[in-house]
Structure formats: C-alpha cells, structure tokens
Short mmCIF file of C-alpha atoms in Angstrom, two decimals:
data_model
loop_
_atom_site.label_atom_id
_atom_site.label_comp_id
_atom_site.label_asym_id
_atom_site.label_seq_id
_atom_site.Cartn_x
_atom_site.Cartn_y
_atom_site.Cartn_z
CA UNK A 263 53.61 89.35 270.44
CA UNK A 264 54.48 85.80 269.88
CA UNK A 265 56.99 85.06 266.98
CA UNK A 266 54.85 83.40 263.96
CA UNK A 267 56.44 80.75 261.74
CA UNK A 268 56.17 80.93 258.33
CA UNK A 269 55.81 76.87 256.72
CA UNK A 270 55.78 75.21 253.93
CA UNK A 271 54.48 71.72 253.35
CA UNK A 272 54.91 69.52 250.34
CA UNK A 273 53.06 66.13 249.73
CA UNK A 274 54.27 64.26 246.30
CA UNK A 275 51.84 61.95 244.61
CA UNK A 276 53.36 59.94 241.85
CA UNK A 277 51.59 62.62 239.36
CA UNK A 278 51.33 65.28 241.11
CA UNK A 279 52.66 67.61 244.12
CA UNK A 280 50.22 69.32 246.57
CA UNK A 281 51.88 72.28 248.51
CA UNK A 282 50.60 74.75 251.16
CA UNK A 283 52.23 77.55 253.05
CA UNK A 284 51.13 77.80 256.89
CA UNK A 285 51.24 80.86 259.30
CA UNK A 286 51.73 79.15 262.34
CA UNK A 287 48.65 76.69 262.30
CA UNK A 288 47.03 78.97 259.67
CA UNK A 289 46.94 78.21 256.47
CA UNK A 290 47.06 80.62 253.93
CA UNK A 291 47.43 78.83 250.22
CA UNK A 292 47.09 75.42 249.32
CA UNK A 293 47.38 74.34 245.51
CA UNK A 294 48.17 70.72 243.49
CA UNK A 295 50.68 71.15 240.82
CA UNK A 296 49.42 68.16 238.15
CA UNK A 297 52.61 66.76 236.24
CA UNK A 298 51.29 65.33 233.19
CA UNK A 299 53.34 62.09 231.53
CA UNK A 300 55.17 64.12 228.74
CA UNK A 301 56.78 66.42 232.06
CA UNK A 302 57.92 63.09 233.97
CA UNK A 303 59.10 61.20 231.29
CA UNK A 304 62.48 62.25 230.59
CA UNK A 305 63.39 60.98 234.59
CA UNK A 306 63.92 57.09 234.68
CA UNK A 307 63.60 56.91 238.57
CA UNK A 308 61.23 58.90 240.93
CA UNK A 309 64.19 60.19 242.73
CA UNK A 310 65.47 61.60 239.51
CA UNK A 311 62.32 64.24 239.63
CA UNK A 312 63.05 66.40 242.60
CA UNK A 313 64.82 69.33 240.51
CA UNK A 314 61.75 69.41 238.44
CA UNK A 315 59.52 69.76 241.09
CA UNK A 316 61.14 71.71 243.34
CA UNK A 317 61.45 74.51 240.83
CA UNK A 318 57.67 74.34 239.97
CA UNK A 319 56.58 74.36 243.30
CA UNK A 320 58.75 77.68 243.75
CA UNK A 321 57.10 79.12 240.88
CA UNK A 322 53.59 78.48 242.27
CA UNK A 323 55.17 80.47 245.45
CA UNK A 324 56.20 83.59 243.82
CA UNK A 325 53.28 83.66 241.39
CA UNK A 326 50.96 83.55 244.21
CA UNK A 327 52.62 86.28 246.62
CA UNK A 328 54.68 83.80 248.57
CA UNK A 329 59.08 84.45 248.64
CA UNK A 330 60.94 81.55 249.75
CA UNK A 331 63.02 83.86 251.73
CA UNK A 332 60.09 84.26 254.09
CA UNK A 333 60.17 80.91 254.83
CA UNK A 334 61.18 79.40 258.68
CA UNK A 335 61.12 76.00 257.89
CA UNK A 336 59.86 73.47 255.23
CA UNK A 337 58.34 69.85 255.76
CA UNK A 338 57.62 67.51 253.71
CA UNK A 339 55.70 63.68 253.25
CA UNK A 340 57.73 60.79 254.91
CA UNK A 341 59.05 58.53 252.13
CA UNK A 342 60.39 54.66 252.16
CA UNK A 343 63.22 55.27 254.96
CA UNK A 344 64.19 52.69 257.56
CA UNK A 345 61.40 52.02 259.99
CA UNK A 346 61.46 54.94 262.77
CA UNK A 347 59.73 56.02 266.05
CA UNK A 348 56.84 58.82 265.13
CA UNK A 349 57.61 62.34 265.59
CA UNK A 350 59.49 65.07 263.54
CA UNK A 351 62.59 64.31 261.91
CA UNK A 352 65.44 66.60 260.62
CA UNK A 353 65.94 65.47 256.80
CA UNK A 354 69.70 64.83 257.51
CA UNK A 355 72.63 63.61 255.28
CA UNK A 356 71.75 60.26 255.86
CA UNK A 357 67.81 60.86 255.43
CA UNK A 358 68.93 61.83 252.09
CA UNK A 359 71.14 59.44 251.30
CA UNK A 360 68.18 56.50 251.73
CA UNK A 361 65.62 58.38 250.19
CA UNK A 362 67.82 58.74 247.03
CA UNK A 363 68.58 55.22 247.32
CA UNK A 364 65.05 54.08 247.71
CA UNK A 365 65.99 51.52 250.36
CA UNK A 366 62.69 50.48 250.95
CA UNK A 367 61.82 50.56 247.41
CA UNK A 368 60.69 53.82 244.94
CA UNK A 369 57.34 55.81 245.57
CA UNK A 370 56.56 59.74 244.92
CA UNK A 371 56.64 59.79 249.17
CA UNK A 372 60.41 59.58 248.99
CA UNK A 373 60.44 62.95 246.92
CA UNK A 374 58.91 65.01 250.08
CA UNK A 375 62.25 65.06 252.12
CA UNK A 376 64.22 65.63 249.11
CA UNK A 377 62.60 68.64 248.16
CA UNK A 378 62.32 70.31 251.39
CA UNK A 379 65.74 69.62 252.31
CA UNK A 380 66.39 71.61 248.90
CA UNK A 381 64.35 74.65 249.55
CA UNK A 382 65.13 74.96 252.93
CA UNK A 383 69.26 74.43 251.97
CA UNK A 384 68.54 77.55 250.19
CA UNK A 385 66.53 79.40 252.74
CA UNK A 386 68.96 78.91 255.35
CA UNK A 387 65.79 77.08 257.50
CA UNK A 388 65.18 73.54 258.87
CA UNK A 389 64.01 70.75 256.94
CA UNK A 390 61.80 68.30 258.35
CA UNK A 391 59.13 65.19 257.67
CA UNK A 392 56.32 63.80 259.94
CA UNK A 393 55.19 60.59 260.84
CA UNK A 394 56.35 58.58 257.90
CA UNK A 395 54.16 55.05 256.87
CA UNK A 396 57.11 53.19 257.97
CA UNK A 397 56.54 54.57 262.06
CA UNK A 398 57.09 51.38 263.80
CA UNK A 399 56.55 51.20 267.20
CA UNK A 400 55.02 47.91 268.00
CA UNK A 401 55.92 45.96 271.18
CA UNK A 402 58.12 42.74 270.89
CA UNK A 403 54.57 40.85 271.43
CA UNK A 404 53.28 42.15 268.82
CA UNK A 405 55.98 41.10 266.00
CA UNK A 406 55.03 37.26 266.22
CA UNK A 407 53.61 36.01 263.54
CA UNK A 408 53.79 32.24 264.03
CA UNK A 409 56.35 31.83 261.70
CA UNK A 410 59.80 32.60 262.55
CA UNK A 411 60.75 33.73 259.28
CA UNK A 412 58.16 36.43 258.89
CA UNK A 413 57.98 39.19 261.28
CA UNK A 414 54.70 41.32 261.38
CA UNK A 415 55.70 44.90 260.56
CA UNK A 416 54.38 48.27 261.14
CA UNK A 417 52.89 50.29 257.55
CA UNK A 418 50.49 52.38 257.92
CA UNK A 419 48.86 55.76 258.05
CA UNK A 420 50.85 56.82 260.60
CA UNK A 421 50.50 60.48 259.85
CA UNK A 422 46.76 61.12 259.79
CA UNK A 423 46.61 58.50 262.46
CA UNK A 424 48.75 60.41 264.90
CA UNK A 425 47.14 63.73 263.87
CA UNK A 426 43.76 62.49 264.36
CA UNK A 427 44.84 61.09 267.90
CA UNK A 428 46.16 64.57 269.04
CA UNK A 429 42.79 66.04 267.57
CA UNK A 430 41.25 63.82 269.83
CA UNK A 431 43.36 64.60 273.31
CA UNK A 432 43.39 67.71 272.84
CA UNK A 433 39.48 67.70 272.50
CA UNK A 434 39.46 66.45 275.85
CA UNK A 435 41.92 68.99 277.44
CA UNK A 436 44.92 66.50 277.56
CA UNK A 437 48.28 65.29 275.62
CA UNK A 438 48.46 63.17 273.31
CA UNK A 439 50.45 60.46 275.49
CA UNK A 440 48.19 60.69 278.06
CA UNK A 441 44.78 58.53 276.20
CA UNK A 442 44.19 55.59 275.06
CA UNK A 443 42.40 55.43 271.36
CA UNK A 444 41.76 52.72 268.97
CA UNK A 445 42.49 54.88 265.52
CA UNK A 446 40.69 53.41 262.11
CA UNK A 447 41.88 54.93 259.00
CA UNK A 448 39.37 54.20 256.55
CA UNK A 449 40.69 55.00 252.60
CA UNK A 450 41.56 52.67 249.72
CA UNK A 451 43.38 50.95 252.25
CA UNK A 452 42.24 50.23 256.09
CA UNK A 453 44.10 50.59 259.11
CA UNK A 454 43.76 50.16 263.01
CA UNK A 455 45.98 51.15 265.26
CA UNK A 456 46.31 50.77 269.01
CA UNK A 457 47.36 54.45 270.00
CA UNK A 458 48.37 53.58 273.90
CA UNK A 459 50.58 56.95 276.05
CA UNK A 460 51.86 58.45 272.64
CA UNK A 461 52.89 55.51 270.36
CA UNK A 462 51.02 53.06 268.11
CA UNK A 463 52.14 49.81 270.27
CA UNK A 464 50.23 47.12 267.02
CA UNK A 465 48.59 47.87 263.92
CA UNK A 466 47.39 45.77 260.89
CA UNK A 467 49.97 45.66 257.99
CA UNK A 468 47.71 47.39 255.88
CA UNK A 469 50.35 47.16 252.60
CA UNK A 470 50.98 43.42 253.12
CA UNK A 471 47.57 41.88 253.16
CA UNK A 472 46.48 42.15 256.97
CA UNK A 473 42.78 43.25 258.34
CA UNK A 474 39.70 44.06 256.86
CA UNK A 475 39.55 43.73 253.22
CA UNK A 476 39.04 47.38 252.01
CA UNK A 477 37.97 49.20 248.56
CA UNK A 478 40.72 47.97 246.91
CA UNK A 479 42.62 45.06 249.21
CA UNK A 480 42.01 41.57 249.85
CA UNK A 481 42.69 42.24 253.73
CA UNK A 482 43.66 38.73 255.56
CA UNK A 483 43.25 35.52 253.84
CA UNK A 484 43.39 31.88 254.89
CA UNK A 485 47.05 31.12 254.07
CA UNK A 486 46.75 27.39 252.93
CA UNK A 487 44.31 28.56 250.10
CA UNK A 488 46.96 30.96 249.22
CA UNK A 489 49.61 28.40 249.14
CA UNK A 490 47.45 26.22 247.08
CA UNK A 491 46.53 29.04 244.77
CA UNK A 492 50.41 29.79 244.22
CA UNK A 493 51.41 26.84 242.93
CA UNK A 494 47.96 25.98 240.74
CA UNK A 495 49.71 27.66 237.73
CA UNK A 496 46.53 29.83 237.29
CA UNK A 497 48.08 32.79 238.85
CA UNK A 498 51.60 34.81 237.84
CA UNK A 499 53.18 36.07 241.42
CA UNK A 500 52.30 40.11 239.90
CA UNK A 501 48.77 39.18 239.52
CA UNK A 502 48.17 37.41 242.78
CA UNK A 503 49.68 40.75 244.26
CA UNK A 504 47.58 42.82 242.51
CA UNK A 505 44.50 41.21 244.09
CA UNK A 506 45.69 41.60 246.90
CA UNK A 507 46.60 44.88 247.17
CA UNK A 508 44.92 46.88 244.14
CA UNK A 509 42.06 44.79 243.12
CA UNK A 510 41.11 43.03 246.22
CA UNK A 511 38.01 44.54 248.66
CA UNK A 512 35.48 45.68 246.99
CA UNK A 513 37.17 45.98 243.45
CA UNK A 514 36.98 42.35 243.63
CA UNK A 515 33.52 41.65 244.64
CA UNK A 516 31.81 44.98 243.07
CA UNK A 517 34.04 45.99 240.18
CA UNK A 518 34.69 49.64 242.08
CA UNK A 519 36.56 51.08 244.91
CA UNK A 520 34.39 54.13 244.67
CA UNK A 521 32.26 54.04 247.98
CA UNK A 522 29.57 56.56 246.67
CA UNK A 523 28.49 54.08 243.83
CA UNK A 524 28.33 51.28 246.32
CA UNK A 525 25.86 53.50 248.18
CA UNK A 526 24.31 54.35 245.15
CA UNK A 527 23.37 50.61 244.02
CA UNK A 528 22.08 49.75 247.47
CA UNK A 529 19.90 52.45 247.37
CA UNK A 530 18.80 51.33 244.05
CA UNK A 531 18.23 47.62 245.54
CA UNK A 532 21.21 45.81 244.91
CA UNK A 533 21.31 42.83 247.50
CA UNK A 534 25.25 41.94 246.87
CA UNK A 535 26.27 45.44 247.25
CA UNK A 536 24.76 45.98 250.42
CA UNK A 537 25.68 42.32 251.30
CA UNK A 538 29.44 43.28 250.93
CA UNK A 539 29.50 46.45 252.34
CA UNK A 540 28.16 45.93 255.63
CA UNK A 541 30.81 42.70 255.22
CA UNK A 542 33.84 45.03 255.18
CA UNK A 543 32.12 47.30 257.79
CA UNK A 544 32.17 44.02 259.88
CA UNK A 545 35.61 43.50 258.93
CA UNK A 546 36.54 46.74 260.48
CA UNK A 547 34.49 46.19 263.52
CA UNK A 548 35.81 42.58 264.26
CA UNK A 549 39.56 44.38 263.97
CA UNK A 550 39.15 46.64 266.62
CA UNK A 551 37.76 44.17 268.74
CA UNK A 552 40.60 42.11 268.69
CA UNK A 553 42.73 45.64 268.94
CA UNK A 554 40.91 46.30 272.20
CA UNK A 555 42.06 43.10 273.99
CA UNK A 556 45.90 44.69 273.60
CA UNK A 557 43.82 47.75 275.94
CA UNK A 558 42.75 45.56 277.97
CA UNK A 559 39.16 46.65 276.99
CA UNK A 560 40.56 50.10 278.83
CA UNK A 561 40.03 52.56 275.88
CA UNK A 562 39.32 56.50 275.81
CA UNK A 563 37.89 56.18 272.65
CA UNK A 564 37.38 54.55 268.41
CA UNK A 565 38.45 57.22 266.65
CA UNK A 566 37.15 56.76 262.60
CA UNK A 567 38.98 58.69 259.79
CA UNK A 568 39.55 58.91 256.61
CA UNK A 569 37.81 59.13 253.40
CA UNK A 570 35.15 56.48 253.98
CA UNK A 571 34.44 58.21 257.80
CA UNK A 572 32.05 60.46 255.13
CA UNK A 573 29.75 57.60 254.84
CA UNK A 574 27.59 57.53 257.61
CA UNK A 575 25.76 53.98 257.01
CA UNK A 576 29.69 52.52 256.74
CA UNK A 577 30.36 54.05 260.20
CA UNK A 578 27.24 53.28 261.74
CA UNK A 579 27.84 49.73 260.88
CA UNK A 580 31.02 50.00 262.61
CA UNK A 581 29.49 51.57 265.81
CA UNK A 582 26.18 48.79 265.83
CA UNK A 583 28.98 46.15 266.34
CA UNK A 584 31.87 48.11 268.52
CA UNK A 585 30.22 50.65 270.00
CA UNK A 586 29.76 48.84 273.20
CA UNK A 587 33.79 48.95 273.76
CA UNK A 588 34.29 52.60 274.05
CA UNK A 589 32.85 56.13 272.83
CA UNK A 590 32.76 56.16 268.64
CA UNK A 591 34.03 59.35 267.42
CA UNK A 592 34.47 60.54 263.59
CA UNK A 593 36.78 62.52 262.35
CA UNK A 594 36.01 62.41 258.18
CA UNK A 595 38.52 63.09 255.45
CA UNK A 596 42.41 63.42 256.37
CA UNK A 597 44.14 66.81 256.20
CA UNK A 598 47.82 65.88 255.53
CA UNK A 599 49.14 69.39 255.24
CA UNK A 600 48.18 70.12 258.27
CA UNK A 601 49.33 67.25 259.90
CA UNK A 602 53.12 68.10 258.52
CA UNK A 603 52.62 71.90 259.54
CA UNK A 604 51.52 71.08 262.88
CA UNK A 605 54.69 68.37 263.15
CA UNK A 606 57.41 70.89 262.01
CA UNK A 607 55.53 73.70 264.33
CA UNK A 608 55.58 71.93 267.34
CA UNK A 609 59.57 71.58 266.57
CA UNK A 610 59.49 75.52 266.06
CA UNK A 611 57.84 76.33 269.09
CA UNK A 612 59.42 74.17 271.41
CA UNK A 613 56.88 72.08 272.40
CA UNK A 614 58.16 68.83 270.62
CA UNK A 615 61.65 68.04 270.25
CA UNK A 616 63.30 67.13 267.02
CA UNK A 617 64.37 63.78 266.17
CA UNK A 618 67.41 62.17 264.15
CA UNK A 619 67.68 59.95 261.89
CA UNK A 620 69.76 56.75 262.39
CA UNK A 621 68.79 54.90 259.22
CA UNK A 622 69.28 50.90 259.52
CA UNK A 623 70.93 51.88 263.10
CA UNK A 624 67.59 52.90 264.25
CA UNK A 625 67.18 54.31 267.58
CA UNK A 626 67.36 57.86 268.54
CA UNK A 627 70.25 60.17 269.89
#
C-alpha cells in the first residue's frame, strides 16, 4: 500500500488563521481560528504574532483528534519574500530571516512560513510554502514599461492561478507545462495571467493599479490625469492610494464591492449598475485579448476563477466578447488549502522537486 502523508496547511488573514489537515489529497478538517482585536493587540508588528498563533492552531489540533506528532510535513501561505520562480519552497534560514524582516513590507501572509517552520521544527518534518503573490516569472519583454525607471512587476494570485492551471491539464490528461491557458482570477482584485509550458511568462500588476478595474480597484488609468490629479492639492498621496487600490472598481462607481448586490439592483432596474458591471466584465475581456497576442492567439484554453466566476451573467459577459479566442472554462471560488496541500504533496511524493530559497540572490540551486 502506498505510504500516505499526513499535512497540515495554514493560511493567515490579518484577523484570523484558517488551518486544515490533509491525508494525502484528502482532507479531513478544516476550521478558521477568528483573533479578535483585544488577542492581537499586545503585538506591535504582524511578525510579532506567530507564537500566539501557532499555539492556538495546535490547540484546535488536539481538541479535534489531530497530534502534531502525526504530522509529515506542514505548509503554509507565501508571504512578502523576494520575488521567486513558482513551485514549493523549503522555509529555510534565510526564508525566515525576510519574512521576519518584512522585506517587502508587513501582511498576515508573512506569518504562514513562520508558523510552519515552527510546528514542523518540532515535528521533526519539512516545512514548506506554495506559489507565493510575489512568483515572478515574466520574460525580459514583458518588464518594459516605457519608462526606464519603473519596471512592470509580477503580483498576483499566483497560487490559485497555478492550481487552477494544473486543474485544467490534468482535465485534459496532460502536465501542467505542457498547455497553454489564459488564467483570470476574478476576487476583490483581478488578475490575468499568461500560463505558457509551466510558468506565468506576463500578468497584470494587480496590487499596483494595472488591468481591469475590479470590486474594489481603480485598474489602469490614464497617467497624465493622474499626474495632474497629484499635484491639484485636492488629494493626500494615502487617499489617492486608497482609490486606487481599496475604493476604486466598483466601490467607486456603486458604493459596494459586494457582487451579489450589484446583481441584485440590476435585477431591480438599476441602469448604472448594470452599465458598470458589464464595463468591468469588458475590462476583463479586453485584458485577455491583449494577453492572447503574447500566445500568439495559440491558446488551450480562458480559464475563469475566483469568487466572481459564481456569477454567471459576469462570466458570460466575459465569454460574449473572448470567447472566440479559445474554449471558456470556469472554475468558481478558490480552494487555497488545497492548493498548499497539493504543493507540499507533490514534494512528498516525488513528483515535484523542492526548491530553495535565494532571497535578493534569486535564482535557484
């Protein structure tokens, strides 16, 4: 009988942790540990939190059946490291190091590898993370921006993006590396990523204002209005972020980033929420078209996922206008624990090998 492998995968959100423990590509328990203000105040930095969590997420283990000692590896979310290739990295010394540091700046991601590499220290077992947001694999073409002092960079949502892709290959009986997929991540924020042989070769910045404008970001914006906009002195530099990247999209226009209550006013005959819905759908639609010229029009397949892949009018939109490049498949929701289980398993079982982290050295060994 073939050996199963016992995993645990953690995913920190800035108030809470979500854990599940995997049996192979099984899972058998799932829960989200809330943290309520009064629990996470005492920490000034995010960083400072990873004792406190780790020992509540071992509680939730041993109060629901589960020993740490039965572990065979733990994996956890991919923080703010150094950009890397995608795969399955060991949380090394120097993993650690940056993720303690913040070197890309602070966010509950950077807790994932801390924690596992803490359980699994204790365990005796590997520590890994999958497919962090700061996978950057885009060709030297594709870093131009037109300005030499800005380089286009590579954050996105690298992990469901690259799980949804393998869904996808191995739908049709083949690797991952071997298709050719134009991958939308639909959520607060909106990504599209050329998937060509196994690595995301461009992809909109979906952090720094590139792309569709989404339920909550301004997407790409004519830059001389911005300019003129920064230096009208009706805007503070925090603000201006902010609608770009939190109250943009459809906060902007509608007052919500809740797609359901879009739907809900259209279907109660409200002109400017249908107007602006189908907009962003076109967004979306006119970003994989220009993602399919880096194909060379030769694509497998639009994959659509995410949270807003639910909504079948948004996707049908989406399918009216690039439907005609290649097949449209959905794949709703995003499954993020399984995406890390299935990243440290292939590791386990051979099938993938592990990678190591180099930091600002990048590269692999």
């Amino acid at each position: 009988m073939a050996k199963k492998y016992r995993i645990l995968a953690v995913n920190p959100g800035s108030t809470s942790t979500k854990i599940a423990v995997f049996d192979d590509d099984l899972q058998r328990f799932e829960c989200v540990i809330r943290h309520d203000s009064g629990q996470l105040a005492p920490f000034a930095t995010i960083g400072e939190q990873y004792e406190f969590r780790k020992s509540v997420i071992l509680d939730q283990l041993v109060k629901n059946g589960f020993e740490a000692a039965s572990l065979h590896a733990v994996v956890g979310r991919g923080g703010l490291i150094h950009p890397v290739d995608g795969g399955t990295y060991a949380v090394n010394d120097l993993m650690l190091t940056d993720l303690k540091r913040g070197v890309l700046g602070e966010h509950a991601s950077n807790l994932g590898g801390l924690i596992a590499r803490e359980i699994a220290d204790e365990r005796g077992c590997p520590a890994f993370i999958v497919d962090p947001v700061v996978v950057d694999e885009l060709e030297p073409v594709a870093r131009y921006s037109g300005v030499p002092e800005i380089e286009r960079s590579s954050i996105f949502h690298a992990l469901n993006q690259k799980a949804v892709a393998r869904r996808a290959a191995q739908a049709r009986g083949g690797a991952y590396q071997d298709y050719r997929f134009i991958v939308v991540h639909m959520g607060g924020g909106i990504t599209v990523g050329v998937h060509r042989n196994g690595r995301v070769v461009d992809v909109n910045d979906g952090l720094n204002g590139e792309g569709p404008f989404t339920p909550e970001r301004s997407g790409g914006l004519p830059a001389l209005k911005i300019v003129t906009l920064c230096f009208s002195g009706s805007v503070v530099e925090n603000e201006l972020a902010r609608r770009i990247k939190g109250s943009g999209g459809l906060v902007a226009y509608l007052g919500t980033n809740d797609a359901r209550e879009v739907n809900r006013r259209i279907e109660a005959g409200d002109s400017q929420a249908l107007a602006v819905y189908e907009a962003m759908a076109y967004q979306v639609a006119k970003e994989i078209g220009a993602m399919a010229v880096v194909l060379e029009g030769r694509i497998d397949a639009i994959l659509l996922t995410g949270g807003l892949a639910h909504d079948r009018r948004f996707c049908g939109w989406i399918e009216q206008r690039a439907g005609f490049l290649a097949p449209v498949e959905v794949y709703p929701g995003e499954d993020e624990m399984r995406a890390l289980a299935g990243g440290a398993l292939r590791v386990l079982e051979g099938r993938e090998s592990v990678r190591e982290y180099r930091g600002a050295a990048g590269g692999l060994r």
